[in-house]
Tab-separated table of C-alpha atoms in Angstrom:
chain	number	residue	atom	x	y	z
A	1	UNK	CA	-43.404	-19.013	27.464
A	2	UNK	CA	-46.423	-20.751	26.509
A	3	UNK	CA	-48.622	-17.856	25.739
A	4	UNK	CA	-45.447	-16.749	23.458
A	5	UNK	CA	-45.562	-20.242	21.785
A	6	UNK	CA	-49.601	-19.915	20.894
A	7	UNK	CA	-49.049	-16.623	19.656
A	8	UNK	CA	-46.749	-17.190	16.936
A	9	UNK	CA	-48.151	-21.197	16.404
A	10	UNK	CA	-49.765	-20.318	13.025
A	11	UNK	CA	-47.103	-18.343	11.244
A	12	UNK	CA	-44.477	-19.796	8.677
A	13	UNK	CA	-41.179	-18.213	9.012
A	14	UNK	CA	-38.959	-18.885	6.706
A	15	UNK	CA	-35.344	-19.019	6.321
A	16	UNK	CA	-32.715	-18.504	3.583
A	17	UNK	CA	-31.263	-21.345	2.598
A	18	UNK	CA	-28.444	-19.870	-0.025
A	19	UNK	CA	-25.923	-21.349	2.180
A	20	UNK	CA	-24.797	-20.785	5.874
A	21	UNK	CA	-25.975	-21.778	9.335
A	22	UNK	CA	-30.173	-22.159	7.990
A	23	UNK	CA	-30.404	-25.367	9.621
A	24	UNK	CA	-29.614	-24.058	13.011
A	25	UNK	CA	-32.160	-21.447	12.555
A	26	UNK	CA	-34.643	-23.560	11.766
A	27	UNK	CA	-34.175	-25.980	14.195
A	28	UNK	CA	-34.815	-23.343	16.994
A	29	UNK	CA	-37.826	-21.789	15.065
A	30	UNK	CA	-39.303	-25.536	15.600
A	31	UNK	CA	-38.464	-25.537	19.060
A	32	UNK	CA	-40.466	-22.158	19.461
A	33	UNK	CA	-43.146	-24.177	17.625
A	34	UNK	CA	-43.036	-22.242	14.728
A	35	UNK	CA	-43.124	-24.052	11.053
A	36	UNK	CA	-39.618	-22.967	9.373
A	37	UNK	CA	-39.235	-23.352	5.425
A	38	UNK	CA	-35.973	-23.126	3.614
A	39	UNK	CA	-36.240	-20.623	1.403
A	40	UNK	CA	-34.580	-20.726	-2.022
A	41	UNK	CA	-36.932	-19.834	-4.664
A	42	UNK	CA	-38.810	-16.463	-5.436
A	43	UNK	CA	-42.611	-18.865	-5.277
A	44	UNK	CA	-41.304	-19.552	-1.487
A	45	UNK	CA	-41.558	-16.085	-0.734
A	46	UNK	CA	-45.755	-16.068	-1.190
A	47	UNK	CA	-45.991	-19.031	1.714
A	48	UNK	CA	-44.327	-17.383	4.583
A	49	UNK	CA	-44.952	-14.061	6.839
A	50	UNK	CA	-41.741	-13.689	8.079
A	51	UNK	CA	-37.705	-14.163	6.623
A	52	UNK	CA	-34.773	-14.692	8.776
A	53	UNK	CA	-31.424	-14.358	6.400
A	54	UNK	CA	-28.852	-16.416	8.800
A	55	UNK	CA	-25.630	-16.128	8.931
A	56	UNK	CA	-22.783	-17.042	6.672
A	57	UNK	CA	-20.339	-15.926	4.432
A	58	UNK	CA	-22.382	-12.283	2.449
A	59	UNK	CA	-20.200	-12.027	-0.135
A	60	UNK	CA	-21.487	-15.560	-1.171
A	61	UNK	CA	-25.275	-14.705	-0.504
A	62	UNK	CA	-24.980	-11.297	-2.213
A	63	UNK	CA	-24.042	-12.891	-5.316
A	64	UNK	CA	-26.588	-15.751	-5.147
A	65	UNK	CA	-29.244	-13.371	-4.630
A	66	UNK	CA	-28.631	-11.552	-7.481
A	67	UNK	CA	-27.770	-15.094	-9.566
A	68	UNK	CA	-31.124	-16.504	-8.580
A	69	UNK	CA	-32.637	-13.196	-9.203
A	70	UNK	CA	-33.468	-13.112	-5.579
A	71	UNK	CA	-32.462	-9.466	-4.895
A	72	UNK	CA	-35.495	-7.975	-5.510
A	73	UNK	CA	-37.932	-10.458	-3.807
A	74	UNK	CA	-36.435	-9.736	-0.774
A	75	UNK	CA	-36.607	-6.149	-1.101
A	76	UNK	CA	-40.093	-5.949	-2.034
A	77	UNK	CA	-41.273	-8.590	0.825
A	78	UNK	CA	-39.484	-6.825	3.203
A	79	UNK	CA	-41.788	-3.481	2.836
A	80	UNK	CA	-44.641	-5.854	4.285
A	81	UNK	CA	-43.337	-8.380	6.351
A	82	UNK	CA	-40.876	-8.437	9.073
A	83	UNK	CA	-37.190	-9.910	7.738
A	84	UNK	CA	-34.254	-10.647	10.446
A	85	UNK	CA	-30.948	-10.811	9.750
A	86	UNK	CA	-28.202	-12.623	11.868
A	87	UNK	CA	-24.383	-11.742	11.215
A	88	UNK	CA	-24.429	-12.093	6.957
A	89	UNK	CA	-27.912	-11.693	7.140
A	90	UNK	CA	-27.002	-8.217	8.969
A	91	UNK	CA	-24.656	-7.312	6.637
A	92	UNK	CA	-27.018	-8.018	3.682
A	93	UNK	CA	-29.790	-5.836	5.337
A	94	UNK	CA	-27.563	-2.888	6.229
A	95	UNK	CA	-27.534	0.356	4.206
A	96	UNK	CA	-23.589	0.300	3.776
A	97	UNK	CA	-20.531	-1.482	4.166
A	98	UNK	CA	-17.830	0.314	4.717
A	99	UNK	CA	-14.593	-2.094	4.430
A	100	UNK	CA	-16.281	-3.260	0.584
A	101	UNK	CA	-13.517	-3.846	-1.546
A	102	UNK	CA	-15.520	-6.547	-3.778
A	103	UNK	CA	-18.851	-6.122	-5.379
A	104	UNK	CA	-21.298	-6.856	-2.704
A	105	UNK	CA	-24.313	-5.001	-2.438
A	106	UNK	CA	-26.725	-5.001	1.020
A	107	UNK	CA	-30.509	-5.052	0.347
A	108	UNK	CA	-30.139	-1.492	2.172
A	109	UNK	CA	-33.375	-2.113	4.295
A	110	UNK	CA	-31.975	-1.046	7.987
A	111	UNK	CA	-30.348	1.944	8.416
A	112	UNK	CA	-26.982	1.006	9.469
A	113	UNK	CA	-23.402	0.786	8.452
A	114	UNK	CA	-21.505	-2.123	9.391
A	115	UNK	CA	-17.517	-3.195	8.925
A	116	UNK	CA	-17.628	-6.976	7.824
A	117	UNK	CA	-14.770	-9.171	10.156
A	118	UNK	CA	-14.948	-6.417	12.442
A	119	UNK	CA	-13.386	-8.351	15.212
A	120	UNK	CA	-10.419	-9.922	13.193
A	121	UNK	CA	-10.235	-12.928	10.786
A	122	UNK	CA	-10.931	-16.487	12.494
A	123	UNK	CA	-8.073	-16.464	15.499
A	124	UNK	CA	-9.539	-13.642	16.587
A	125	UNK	CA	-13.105	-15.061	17.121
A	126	UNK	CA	-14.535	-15.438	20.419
A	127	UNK	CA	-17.532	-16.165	22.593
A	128	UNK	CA	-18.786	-13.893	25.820
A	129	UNK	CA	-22.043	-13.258	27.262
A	130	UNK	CA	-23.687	-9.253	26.258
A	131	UNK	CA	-25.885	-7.123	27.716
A	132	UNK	CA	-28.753	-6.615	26.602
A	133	UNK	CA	-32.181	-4.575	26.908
A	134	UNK	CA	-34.234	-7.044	25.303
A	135	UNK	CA	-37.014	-8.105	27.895
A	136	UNK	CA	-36.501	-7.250	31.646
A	137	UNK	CA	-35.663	-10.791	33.155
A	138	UNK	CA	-32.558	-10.968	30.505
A	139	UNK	CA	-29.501	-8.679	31.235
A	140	UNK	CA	-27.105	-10.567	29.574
A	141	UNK	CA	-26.771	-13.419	26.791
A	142	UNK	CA	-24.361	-15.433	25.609
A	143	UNK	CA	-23.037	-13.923	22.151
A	144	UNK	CA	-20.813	-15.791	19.861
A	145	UNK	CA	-18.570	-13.646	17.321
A	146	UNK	CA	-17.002	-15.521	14.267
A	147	UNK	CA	-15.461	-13.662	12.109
A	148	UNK	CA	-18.427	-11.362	12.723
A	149	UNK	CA	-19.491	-7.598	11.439
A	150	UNK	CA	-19.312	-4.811	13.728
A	151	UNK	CA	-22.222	-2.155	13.362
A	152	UNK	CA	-20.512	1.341	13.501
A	153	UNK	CA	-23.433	3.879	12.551
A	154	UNK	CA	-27.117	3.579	13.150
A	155	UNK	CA	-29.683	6.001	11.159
A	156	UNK	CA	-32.325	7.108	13.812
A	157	UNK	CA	-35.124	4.474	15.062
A	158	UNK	CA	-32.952	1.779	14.715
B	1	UNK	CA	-11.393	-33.472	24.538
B	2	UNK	CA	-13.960	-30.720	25.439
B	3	UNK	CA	-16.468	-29.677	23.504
B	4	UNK	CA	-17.704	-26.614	25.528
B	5	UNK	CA	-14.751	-25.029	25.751
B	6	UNK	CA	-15.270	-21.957	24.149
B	7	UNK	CA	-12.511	-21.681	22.014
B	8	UNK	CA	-13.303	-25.511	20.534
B	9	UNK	CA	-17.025	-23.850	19.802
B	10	UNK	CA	-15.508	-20.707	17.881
B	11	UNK	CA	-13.668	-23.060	15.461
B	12	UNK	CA	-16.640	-25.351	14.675
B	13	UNK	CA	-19.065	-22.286	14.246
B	14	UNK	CA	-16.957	-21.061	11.529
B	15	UNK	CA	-17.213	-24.740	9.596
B	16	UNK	CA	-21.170	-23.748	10.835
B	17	UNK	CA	-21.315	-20.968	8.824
B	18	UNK	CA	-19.500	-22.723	5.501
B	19	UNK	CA	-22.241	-25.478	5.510
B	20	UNK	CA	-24.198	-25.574	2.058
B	21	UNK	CA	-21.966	-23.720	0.299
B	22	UNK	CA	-18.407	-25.106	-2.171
B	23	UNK	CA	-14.829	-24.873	-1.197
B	24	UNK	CA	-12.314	-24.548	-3.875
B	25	UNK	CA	-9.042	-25.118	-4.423
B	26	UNK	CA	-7.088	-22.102	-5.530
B	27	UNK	CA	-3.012	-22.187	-6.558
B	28	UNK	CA	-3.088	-18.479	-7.499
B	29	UNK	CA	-4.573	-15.137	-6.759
B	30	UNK	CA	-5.995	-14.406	-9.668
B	31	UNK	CA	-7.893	-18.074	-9.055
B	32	UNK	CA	-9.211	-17.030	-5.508
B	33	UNK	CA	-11.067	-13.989	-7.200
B	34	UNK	CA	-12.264	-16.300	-9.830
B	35	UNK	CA	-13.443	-18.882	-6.923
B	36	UNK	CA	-15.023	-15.592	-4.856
B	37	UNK	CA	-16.685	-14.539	-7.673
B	38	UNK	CA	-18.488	-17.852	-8.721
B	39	UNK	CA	-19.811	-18.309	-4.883
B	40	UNK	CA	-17.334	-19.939	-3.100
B	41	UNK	CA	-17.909	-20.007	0.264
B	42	UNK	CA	-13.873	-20.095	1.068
B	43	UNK	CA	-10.469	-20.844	-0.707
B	44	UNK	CA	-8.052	-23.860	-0.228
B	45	UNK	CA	-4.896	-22.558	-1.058
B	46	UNK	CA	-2.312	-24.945	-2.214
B	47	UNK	CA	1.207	-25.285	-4.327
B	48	UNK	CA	-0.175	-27.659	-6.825
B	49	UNK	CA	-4.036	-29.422	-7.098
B	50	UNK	CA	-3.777	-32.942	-6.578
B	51	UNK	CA	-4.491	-33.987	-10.487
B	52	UNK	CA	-1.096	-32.199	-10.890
B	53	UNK	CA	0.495	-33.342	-7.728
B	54	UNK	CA	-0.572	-36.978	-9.133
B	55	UNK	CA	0.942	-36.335	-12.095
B	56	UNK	CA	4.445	-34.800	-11.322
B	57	UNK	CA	4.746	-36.641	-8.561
B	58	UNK	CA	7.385	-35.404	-6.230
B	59	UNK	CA	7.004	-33.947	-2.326
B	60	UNK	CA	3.784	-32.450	-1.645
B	61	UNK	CA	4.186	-29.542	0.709
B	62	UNK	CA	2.508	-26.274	2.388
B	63	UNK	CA	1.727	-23.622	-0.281
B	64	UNK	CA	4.145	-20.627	-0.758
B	65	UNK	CA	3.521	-17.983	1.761
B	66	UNK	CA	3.645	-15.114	-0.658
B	67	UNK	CA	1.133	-16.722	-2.280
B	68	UNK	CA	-1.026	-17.498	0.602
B	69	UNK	CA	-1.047	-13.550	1.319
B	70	UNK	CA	-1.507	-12.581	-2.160
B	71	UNK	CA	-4.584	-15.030	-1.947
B	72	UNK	CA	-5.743	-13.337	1.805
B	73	UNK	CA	-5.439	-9.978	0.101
B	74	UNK	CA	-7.780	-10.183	-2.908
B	75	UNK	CA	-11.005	-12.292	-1.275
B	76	UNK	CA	-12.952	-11.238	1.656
B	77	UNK	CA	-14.181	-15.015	1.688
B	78	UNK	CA	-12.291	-17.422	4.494
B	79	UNK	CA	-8.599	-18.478	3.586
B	80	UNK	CA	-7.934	-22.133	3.955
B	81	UNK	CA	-4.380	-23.812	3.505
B	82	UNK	CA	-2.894	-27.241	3.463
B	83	UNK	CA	-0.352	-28.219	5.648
B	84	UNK	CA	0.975	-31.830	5.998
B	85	UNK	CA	0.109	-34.331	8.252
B	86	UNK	CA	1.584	-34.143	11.197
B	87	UNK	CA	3.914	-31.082	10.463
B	88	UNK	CA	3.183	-29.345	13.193
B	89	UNK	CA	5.297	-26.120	12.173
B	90	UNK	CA	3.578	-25.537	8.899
B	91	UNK	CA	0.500	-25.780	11.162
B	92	UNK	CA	2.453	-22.845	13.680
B	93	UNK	CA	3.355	-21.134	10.751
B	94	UNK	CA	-0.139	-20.885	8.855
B	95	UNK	CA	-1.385	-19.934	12.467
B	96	UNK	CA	0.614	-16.840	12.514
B	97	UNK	CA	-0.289	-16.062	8.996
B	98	UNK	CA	-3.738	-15.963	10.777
B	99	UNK	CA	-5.344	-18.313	7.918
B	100	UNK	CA	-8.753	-18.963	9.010
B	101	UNK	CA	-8.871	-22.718	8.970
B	102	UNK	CA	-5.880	-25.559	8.041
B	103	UNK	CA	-6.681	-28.511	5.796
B	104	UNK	CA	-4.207	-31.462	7.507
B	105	UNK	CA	-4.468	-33.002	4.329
B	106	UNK	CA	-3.261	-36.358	3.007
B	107	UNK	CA	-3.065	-34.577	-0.504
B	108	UNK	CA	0.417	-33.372	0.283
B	109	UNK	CA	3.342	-35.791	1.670
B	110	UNK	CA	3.000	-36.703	5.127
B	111	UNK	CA	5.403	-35.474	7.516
B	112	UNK	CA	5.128	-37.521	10.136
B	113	UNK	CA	3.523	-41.329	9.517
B	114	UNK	CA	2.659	-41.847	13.029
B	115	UNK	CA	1.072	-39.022	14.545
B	116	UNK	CA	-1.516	-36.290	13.158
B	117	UNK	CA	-1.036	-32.710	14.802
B	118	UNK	CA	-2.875	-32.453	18.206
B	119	UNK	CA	-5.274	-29.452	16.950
B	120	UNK	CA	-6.842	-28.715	20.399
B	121	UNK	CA	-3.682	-26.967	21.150
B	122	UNK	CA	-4.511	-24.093	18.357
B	123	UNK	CA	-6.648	-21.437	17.832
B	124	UNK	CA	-7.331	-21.976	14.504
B	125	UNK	CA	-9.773	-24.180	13.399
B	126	UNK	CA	-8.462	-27.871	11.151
B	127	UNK	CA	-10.493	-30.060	9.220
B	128	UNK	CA	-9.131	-33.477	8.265
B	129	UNK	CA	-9.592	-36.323	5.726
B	130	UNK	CA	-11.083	-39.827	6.781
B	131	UNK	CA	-12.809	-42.783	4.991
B	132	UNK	CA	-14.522	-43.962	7.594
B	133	UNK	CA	-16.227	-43.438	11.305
B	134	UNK	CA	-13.523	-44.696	12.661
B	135	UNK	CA	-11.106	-42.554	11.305
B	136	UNK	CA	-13.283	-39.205	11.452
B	137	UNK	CA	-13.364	-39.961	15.066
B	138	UNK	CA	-9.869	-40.470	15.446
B	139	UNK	CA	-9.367	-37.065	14.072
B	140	UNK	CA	-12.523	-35.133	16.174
B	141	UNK	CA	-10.680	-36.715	19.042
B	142	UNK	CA	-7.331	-34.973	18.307
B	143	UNK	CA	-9.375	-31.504	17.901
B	144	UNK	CA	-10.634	-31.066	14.338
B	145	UNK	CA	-13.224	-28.626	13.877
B	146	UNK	CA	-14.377	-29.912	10.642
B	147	UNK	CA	-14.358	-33.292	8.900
B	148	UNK	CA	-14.205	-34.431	4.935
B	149	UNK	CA	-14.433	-37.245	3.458
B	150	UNK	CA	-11.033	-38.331	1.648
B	151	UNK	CA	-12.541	-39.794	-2.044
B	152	UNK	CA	-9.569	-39.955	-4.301
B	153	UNK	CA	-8.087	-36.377	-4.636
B	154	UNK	CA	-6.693	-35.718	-8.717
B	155	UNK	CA	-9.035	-37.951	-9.730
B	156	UNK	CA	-12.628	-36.651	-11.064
B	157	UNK	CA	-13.865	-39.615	-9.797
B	158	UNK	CA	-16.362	-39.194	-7.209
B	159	UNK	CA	-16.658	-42.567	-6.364
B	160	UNK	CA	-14.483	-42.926	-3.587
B	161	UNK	CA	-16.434	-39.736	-2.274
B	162	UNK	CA	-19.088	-41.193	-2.294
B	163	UNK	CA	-17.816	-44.409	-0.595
B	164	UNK	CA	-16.489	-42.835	2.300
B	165	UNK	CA	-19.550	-41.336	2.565
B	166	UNK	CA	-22.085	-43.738	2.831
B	167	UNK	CA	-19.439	-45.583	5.106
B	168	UNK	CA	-19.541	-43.042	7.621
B	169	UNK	CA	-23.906	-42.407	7.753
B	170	UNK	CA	-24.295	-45.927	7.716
B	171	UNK	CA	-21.722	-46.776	10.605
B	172	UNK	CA	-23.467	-43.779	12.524
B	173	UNK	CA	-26.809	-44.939	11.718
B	174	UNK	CA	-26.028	-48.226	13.421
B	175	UNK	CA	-24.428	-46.334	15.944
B	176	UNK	CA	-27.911	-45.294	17.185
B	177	UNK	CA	-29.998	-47.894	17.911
B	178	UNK	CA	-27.071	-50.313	19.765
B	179	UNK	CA	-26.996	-51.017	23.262
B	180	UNK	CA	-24.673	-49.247	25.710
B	181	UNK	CA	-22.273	-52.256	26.508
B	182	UNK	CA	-21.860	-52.598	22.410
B	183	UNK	CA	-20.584	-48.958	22.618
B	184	UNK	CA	-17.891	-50.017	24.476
B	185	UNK	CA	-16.532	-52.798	21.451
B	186	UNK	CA	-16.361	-50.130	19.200
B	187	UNK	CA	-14.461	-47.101	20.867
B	188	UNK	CA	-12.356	-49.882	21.365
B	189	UNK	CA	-12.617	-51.130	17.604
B	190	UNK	CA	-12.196	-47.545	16.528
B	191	UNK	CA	-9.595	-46.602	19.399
B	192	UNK	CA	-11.413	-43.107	20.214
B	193	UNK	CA	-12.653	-42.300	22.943
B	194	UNK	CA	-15.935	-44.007	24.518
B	195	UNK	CA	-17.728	-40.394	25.257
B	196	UNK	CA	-17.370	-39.721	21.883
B	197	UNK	CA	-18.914	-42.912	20.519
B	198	UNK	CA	-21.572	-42.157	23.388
B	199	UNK	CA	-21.827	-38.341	21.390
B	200	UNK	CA	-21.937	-39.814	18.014
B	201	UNK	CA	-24.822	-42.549	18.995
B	202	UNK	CA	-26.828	-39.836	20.773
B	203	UNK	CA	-26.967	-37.149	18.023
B	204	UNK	CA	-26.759	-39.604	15.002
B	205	UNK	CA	-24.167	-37.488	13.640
B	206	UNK	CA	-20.434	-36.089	14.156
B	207	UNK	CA	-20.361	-33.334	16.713
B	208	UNK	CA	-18.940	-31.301	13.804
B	209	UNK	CA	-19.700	-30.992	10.075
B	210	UNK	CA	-19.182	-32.947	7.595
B	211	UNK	CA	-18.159	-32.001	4.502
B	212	UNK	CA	-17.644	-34.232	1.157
B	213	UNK	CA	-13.983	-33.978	-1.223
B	214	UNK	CA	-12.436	-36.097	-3.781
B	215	UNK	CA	-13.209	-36.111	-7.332
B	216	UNK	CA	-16.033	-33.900	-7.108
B	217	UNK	CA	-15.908	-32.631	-10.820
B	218	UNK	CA	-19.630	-31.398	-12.536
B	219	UNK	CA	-22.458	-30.053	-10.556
B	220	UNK	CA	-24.379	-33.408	-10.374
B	221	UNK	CA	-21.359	-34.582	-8.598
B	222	UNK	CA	-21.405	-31.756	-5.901
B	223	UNK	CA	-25.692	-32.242	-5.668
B	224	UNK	CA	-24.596	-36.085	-5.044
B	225	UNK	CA	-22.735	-35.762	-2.351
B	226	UNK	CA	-25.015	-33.166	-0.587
B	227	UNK	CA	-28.154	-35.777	-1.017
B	228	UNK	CA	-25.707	-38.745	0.274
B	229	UNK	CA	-25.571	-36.165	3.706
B	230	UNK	CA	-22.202	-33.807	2.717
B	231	UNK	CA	-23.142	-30.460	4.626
B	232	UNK	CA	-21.067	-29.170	2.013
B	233	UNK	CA	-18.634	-29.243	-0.715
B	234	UNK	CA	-14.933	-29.192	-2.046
B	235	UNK	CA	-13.912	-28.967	-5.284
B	236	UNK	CA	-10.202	-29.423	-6.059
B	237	UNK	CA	-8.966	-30.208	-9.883
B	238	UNK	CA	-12.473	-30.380	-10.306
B	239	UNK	CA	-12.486	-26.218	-11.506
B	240	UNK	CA	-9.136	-25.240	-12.869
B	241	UNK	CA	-8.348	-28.686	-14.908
B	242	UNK	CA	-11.754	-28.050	-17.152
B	243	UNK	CA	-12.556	-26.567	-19.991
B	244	UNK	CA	-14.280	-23.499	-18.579
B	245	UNK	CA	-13.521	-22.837	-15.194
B	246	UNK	CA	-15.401	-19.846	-14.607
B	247	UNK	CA	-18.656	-21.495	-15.673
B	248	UNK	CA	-18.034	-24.610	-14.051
B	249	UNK	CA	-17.447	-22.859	-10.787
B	250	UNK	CA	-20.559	-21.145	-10.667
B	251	UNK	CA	-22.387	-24.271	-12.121
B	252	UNK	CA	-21.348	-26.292	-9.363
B	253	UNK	CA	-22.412	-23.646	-6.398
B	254	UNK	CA	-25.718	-23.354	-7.801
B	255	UNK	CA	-25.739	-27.252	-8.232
B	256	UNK	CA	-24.831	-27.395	-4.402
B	257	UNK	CA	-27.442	-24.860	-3.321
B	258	UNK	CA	-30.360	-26.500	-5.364
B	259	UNK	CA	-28.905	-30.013	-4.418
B	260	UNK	CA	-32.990	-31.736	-4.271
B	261	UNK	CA	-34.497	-29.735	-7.527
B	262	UNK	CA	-32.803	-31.655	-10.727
B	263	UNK	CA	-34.398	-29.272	-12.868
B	264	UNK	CA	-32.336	-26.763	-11.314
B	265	UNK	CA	-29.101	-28.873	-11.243
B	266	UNK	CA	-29.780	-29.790	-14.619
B	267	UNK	CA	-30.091	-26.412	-16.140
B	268	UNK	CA	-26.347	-25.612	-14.246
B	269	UNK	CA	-25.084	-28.268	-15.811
B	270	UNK	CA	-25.921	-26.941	-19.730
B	271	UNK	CA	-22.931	-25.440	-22.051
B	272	UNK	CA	-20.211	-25.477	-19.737
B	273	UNK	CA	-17.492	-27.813	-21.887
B	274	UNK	CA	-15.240	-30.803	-20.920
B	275	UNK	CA	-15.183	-31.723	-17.061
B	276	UNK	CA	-11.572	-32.410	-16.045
B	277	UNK	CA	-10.734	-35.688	-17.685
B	278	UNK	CA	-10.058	-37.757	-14.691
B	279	UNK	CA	-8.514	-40.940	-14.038
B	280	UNK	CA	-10.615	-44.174	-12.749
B	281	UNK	CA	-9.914	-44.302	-9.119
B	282	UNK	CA	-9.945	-48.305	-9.090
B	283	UNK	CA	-7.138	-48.177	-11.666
B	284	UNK	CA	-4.488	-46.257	-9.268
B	285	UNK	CA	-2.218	-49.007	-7.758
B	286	UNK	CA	-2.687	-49.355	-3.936
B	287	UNK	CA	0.470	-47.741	-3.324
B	288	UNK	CA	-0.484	-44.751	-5.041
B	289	UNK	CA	-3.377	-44.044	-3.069
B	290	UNK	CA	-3.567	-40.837	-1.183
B	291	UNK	CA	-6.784	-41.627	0.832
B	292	UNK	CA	-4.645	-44.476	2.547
B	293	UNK	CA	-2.045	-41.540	3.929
């Protein structure tokens, strides 16, 4: 863990702050002892080397990002830098959504398709631990699914 | 009271997930889309907004369920609706209309004037009204996910907002640096629970957001109550009783998003008409209060 933590001590990550859970995101960048910057401004985008877009509500980012003229800034950091996206954040990244009955538009930068409230509206949220491949001392981890996308194609490599 | 239990955690990560973003109050469809469109985080659906319920008068009660559907229909954004305090069967009701979160609000006519519903007991997520710690904690206690503060609903005034809200960081500030056996004088003060006093002192904050309502009407309002420690914002009469509702709307999410940059807050403020006219919250007779519900 602490070879982890002085590998990543120098970067700046930063994290949208449109709206949505940024706070939380931050918080736990800190406690990896990495420096997190809300990110709401296209000058923002020079001062960090990686973006995580949290989660949320995506129809409300998508049209922030294109309000603030955002959209683009995104896009073109992305072909550099690493960007993460956690449950809106997914959705905003993903090539397609397939329930879109409004005018959202994902960034298209991972080759996926996703369903947005896959699982159900809000009674139908719920919290269980997943497996996972991730590192070979963690099988499973606790996942939490609010009103969260479900991923139904990935393009190859992803 | 358990705050582990999974299904408790599932209703507070959705308020999660609404923080930093602007709630509004819609009567209609064609409103919600308008609402969605501007960046609303989620809807509020409701018969009236309170600047009308204020003025007609008359029982306050849970929206019309056509409506309500009409309004889950068009937006893909969350679908909040009122139900009155302590009617636990609009609650049921709203439930199996599988609304995403229920405002127990003290805008519409209370049901019952001794007991609030006992929201542990659903699986959808409430927020509730209070003016003070005391009274958030009262209401975390019974099982809301979410907490607002009251401010004068109908008004424009943002005053009473803004009250409530310093009333609550400033009690939890002091919260945090008493000693244990002082803990004890206020659960009892507050009649909650001592472990969640003991919560509240630890973390310097509720154990779930809090989120600012009452008169909010221009985008400096919303930016207010964000810098005064709102984790986010609802707008009621505030939209559809201006001039331009459309521009005000979007005004007041990019207000709420740039809360600390005045330039930006200034420049959403520009060309957007007359705000709601409003009525002086001090003015309204005691008895006419709705934050005292």
């Amino acid at each position: 863990m602490m070879s982890i933590m002085n590998r990543y001590k120098n970067l700046t990550i930063g994290v949208l702050a449109l709206q949505g859970d940024y706070e939380q995101h931050c918080r736990q960048l800190e406690v990896l002892g990495v420096e997190p910057v809300e990110v709401r401004t296209e000058s923002q985008f020079g001062i960090i080397d990686g973006l995580i877009i949290p989660g949320g509500e995506s129809t409300t980012m998508s049209i922030l990002l294109e309000r603030f003229g955002l959209r683009c800034t995104v896009s073109d950091f992305a072909k550099k830098n690493p960007v993460w996206g956690t449950c809106a954040g997914m959705i905003l990244l993903s090539k397609r959504i397939a329930d879109n009955q409004s005018d959202v538009k994902p960034l298209g930068l991972l080759d996926i398709d996703v369903v947005r409230n896959g699982y159900g509206r809000q009674i139908f949220s719920f919290e269980e631990d997943v497996k996972t491949k991730l590192g070979k001392d963690i099988e499973s981890l606790p996942a939490t699914f609010i009103r969260a996308p479900k991923i139904i194609r990935t393009g190859e490599g992803v | 009271m358990n705050f582990d239990d999974k299904n408790h955690k599932v209703k507070i990560g959705l308020a999660e997930m609404l923080k930093g973003g602007v709630i509004m109050d819609v009567t209609t469809p064609e409103q919600a889309k308008i609402a969605e469109g501007s960046g609303a985080v989620a809807v509020m659906a409701l018969e009236r907004v309170p600047s009308d319920i204020r003025a007609e008068g008359g029982v306050a009660r849970m929206a019309d369920l056509d409506v309500i559907e009409g309004i889950k229909k068009i937006v893909t954004i969350p679908v909040m609706a009122k139900c009155r305090i302590g009617h636990i069967t609009e609650a049921r009701v709203l439930e199996s209309l599988e609304i995403d979160f229920i405002d127990e609000s003290e805008v519409l006519t209370p049901a019952d004037h001794a007991h609030h519903v006992d929201k542990w007991n659903y699986k959808v997520p409430f927020v509730c009204g209070c003016r003070n710690l005391g009274e958030a904690l009262r209401r975390i206690s019974e099982g809301a996910a979410m907490i607002r503060t009251k401010g004068e609903a109908g008004t424009g005034d943002v005053s009473h907002a803004v009250r409530h809200l310093r009333e609550i960081n400033s009690a939890m500030r002091a919260l945090t640096v008493m000693r244990e056996d002082e803990l004890y004088s206020v659960a009892k003060e507050y009649r909650v629970p001592l472990s969640l006093v003991k919560i509240v002192a630890k973390l310097g904050k509720l154990p779930v957001p809090n989120f600012a309502a009452g008169g909010v009407a221009t985008p400096a309002d919303a930016a207010l109550c964000m810098e005064l420690g709102a984790e986010a914002v609802f707008v009621g009469s505030g939209i559809f009783k201006a001039d331009n509702p459309v521009k005000r709307a979007e005004a007041i999410v990019t207000a709420t998003t740039h809360c600390k940059d005045p330039m930006k807050v200034a420049e959403a403020s520009r060309g957007l008409g007359m705000a709601m006219k409003g009525i002086q919250a001090d003015s309204i007779p005691q008895d006419e209060l709705l934050q005292t519900r």
